[in-house]
Coordinates of C-alpha atoms in Angstrom, one line a residue:
Chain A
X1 CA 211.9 8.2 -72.4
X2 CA 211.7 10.3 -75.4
X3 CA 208.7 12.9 -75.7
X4 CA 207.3 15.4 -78.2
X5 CA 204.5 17.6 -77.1
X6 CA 201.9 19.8 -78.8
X7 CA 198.5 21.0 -78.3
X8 CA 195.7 18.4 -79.9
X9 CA 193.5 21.0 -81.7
X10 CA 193.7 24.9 -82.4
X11 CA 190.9 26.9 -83.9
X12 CA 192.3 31.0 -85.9
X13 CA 190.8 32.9 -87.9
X14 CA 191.5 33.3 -91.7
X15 CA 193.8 36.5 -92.5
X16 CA 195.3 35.9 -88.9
X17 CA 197.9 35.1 -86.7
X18 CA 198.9 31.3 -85.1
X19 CA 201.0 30.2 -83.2
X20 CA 201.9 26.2 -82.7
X21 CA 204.2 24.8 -79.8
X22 CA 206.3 21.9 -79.3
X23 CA 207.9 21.1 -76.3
X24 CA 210.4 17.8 -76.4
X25 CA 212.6 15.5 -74.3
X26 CA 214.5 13.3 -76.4
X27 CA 218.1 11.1 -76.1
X28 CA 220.5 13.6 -78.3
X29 CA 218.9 16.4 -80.7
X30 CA 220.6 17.3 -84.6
X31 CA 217.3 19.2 -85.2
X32 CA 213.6 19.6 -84.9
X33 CA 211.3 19.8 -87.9
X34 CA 208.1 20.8 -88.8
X35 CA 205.9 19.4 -91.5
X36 CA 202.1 19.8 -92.5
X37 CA 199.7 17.1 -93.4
X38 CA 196.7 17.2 -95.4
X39 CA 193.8 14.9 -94.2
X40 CA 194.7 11.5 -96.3
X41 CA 198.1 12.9 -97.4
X42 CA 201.7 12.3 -96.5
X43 CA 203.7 14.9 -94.6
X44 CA 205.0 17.6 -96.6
X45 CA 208.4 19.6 -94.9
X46 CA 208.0 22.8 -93.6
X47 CA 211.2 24.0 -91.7
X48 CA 214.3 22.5 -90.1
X49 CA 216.2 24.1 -87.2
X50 CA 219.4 23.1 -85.4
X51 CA 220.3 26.3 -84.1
X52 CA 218.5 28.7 -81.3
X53 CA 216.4 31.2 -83.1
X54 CA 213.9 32.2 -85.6
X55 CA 213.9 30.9 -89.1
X56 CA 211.4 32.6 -91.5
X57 CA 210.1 31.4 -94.7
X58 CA 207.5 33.5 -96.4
X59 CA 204.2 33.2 -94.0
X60 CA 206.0 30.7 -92.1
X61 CA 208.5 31.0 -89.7
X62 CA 209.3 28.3 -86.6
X63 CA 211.6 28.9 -83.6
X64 CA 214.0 27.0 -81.3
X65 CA 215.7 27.3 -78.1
X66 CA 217.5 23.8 -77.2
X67 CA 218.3 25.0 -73.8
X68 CA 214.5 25.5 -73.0
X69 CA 213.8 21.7 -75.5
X70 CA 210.8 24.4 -77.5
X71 CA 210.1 24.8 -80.7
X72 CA 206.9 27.0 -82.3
X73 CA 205.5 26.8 -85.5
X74 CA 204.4 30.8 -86.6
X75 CA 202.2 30.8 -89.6
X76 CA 201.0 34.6 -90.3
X77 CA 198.3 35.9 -92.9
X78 CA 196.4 32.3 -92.1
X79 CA 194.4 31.0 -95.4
X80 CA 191.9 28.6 -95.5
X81 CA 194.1 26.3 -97.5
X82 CA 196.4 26.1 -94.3
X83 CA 194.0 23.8 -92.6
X84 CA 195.8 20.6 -91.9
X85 CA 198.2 18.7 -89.3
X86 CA 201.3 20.0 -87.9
X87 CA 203.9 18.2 -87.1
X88 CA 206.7 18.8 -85.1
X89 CA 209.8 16.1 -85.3
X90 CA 212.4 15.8 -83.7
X91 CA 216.1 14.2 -84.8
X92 CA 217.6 12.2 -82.2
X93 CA 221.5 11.1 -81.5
X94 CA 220.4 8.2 -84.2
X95 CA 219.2 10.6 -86.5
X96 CA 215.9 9.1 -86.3
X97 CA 212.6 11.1 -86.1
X98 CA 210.3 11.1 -83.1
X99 CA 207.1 12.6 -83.7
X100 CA 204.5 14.8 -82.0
X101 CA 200.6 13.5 -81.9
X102 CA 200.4 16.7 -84.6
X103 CA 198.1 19.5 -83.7
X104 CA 194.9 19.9 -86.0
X105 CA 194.7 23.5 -87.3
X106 CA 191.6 24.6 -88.2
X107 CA 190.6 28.0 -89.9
X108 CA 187.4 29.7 -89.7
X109 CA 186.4 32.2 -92.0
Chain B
X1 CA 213.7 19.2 -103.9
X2 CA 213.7 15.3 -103.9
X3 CA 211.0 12.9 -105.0
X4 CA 209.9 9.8 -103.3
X5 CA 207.4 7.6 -105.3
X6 CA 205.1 4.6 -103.9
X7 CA 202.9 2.2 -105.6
X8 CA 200.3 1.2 -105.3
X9 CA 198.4 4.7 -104.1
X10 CA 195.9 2.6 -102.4
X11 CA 195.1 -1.2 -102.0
X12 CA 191.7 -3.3 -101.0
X13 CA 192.5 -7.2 -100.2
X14 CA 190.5 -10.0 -98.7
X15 CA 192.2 -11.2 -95.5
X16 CA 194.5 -14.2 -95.3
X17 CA 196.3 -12.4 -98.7
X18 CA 199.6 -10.5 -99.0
X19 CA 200.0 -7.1 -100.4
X20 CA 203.1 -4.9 -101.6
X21 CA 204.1 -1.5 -101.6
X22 CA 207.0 -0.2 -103.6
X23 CA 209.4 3.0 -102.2
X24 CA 211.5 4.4 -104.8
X25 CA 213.7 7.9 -104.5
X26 CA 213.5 8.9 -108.1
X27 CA 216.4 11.4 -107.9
X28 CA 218.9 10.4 -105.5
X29 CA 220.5 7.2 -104.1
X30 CA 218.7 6.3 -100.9
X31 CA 221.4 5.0 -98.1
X32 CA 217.9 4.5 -95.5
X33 CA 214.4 4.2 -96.4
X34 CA 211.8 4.4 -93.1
X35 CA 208.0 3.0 -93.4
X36 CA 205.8 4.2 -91.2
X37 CA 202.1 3.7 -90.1
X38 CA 199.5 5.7 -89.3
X39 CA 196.3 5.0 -88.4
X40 CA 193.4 7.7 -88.3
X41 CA 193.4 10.8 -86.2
X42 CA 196.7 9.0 -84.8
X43 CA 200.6 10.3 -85.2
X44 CA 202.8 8.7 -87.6
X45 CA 204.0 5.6 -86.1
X46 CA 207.8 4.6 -87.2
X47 CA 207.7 0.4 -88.4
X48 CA 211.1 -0.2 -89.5
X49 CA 214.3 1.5 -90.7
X50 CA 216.2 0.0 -93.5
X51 CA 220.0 0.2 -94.5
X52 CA 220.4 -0.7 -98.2
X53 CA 221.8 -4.4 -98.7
X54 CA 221.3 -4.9 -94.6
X55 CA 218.5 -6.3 -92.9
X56 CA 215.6 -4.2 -91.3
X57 CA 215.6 -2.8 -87.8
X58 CA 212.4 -3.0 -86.7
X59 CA 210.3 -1.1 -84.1
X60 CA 209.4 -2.3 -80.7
X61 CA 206.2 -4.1 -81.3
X62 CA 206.3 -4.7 -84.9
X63 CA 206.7 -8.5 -86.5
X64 CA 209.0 -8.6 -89.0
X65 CA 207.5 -12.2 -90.4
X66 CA 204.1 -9.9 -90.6
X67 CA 205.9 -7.1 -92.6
X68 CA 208.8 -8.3 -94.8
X69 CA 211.1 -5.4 -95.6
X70 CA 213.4 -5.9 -98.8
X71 CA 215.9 -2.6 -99.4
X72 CA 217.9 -4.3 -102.6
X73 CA 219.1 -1.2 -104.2
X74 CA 220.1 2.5 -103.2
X75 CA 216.3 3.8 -105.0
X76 CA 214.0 1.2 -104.0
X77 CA 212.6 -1.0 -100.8
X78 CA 209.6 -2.8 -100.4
X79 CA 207.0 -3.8 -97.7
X80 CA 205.3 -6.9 -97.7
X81 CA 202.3 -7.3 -95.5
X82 CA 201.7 -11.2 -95.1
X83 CA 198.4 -13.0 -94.2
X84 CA 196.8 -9.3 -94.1
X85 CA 194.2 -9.0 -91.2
X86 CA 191.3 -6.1 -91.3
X87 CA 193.7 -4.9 -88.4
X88 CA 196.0 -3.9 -90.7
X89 CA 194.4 -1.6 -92.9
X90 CA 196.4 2.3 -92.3
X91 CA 197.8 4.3 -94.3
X92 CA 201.5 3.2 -94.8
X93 CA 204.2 5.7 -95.7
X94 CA 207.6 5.5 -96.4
X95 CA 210.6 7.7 -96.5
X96 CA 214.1 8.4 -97.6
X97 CA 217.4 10.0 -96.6
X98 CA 220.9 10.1 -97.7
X99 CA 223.6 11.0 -95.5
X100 CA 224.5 14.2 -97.7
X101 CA 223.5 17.6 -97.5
X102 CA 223.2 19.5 -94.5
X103 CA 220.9 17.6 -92.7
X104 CA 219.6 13.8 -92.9
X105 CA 216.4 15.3 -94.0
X106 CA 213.4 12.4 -94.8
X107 CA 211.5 13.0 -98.2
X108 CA 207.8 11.4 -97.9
X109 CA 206.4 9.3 -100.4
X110 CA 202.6 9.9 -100.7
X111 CA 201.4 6.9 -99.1
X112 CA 199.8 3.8 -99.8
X113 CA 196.3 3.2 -98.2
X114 CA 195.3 -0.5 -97.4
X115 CA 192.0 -1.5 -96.8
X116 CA 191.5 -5.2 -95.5
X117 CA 188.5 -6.8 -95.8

């Protein structure tokens, strides 16, 4: 079957470090994703990788190795405003999206 | 980047009545348009996939006489709930992809929240 892992709940620090990881088995990969969700919102795109490695984007940066099916999700200089859902996604031989559960980030002050 | 549009934002019904959301992509030509479910504190839950001018492929588990699925044109597809139960109230959210670009990447709508009572 087709599986997408990551932790339920994670609790940083504002002004911090975090890191998010997704583990997956699925039938085929052509990519994993992240997005963020906002309580009541739709999922907003974050990053897309296809190929090992790291892939920054301003405080955000997400990682892959295929060979290992892992993915994280690296945001730095946390903010308050970066409280939300994140999902990981990943495309399958179909192209469709399987989803993670999502792992609730909150940020303390 | 691209847009994705649904109406209504959010919907209240009595039960036993039908309700429609709209998906359009306001600035490209859609070749696949996904709704999906979620219901609280749960993952997105894929429904159905539609091919423009082709009928739906629906998800394991999911009627398609409960949740009609029209995709008449490359910018919009609807979702019908029929004979709406209060099991039905989520938050529904579709998206859309064409096959250009580098990846077949989806662009969310906002969601429509229904509320059966």
């Amino acid at each position: 079957g087709q599986n997408i892992d990551q932790p339920t709940e994670m609790t940083a620090t504002e002004g911090a470090i975090v890191q998010i990881n997704c583990t997956y088995q699925t039938s085929g990969f052509n990519g994993l994703f992240w997005y963020q969700q906002h309580a009541g919102e739709a999922p907003t795109f974050l990053s897309y990788n296809v190929l090992d490695g790291l892939e920054e984007k301003g405080r955000f940066s997400s990682f892959l190795s295929r060979s290992k099916g892992y993915s994280y999700l690296l945001l730095k200089e946390l903010q308050m405003k970066d409280s939300a859902s994140y999902l990981c996604a990943v495309q399958d031989s179909n192209y469709q999206l399987i989803w993670g559960a999502g792992t609730k980030l909150i940020i303390k002050p | 980047g691209a847009v994705v549009s649904q109406h209504p934002s959010w919907v209240i019904c009595k039960s036993g009545t039908s309700v429609k959301i709209e998906c359009r992509s306001l600035d490209f030509q859609a070749t696949t348009m996904f709704w999906y479910r979620q219901f609280p504190k749960q993952s997105l839950m894929l429904m159905a996939t539609s091919n423009e001018g082709s009928k739906a492929t629906y998800e394991q588990g999911v009627e398609k006489d409960k949740f009609l699925i029209n995709h008449a044109s490359l910018t919009l597809s609807t979702l019908t709930v029929t004979s709406a139960h209060p099991e039905d109230s989520s938050f529904y959210i579709c998206s859309a992809s064409n096959l250009e670009g580098d990846y077949n990447e989806q662009f969310f709508g906002p969601g429509t929240r229904l509320t059966v009572l």
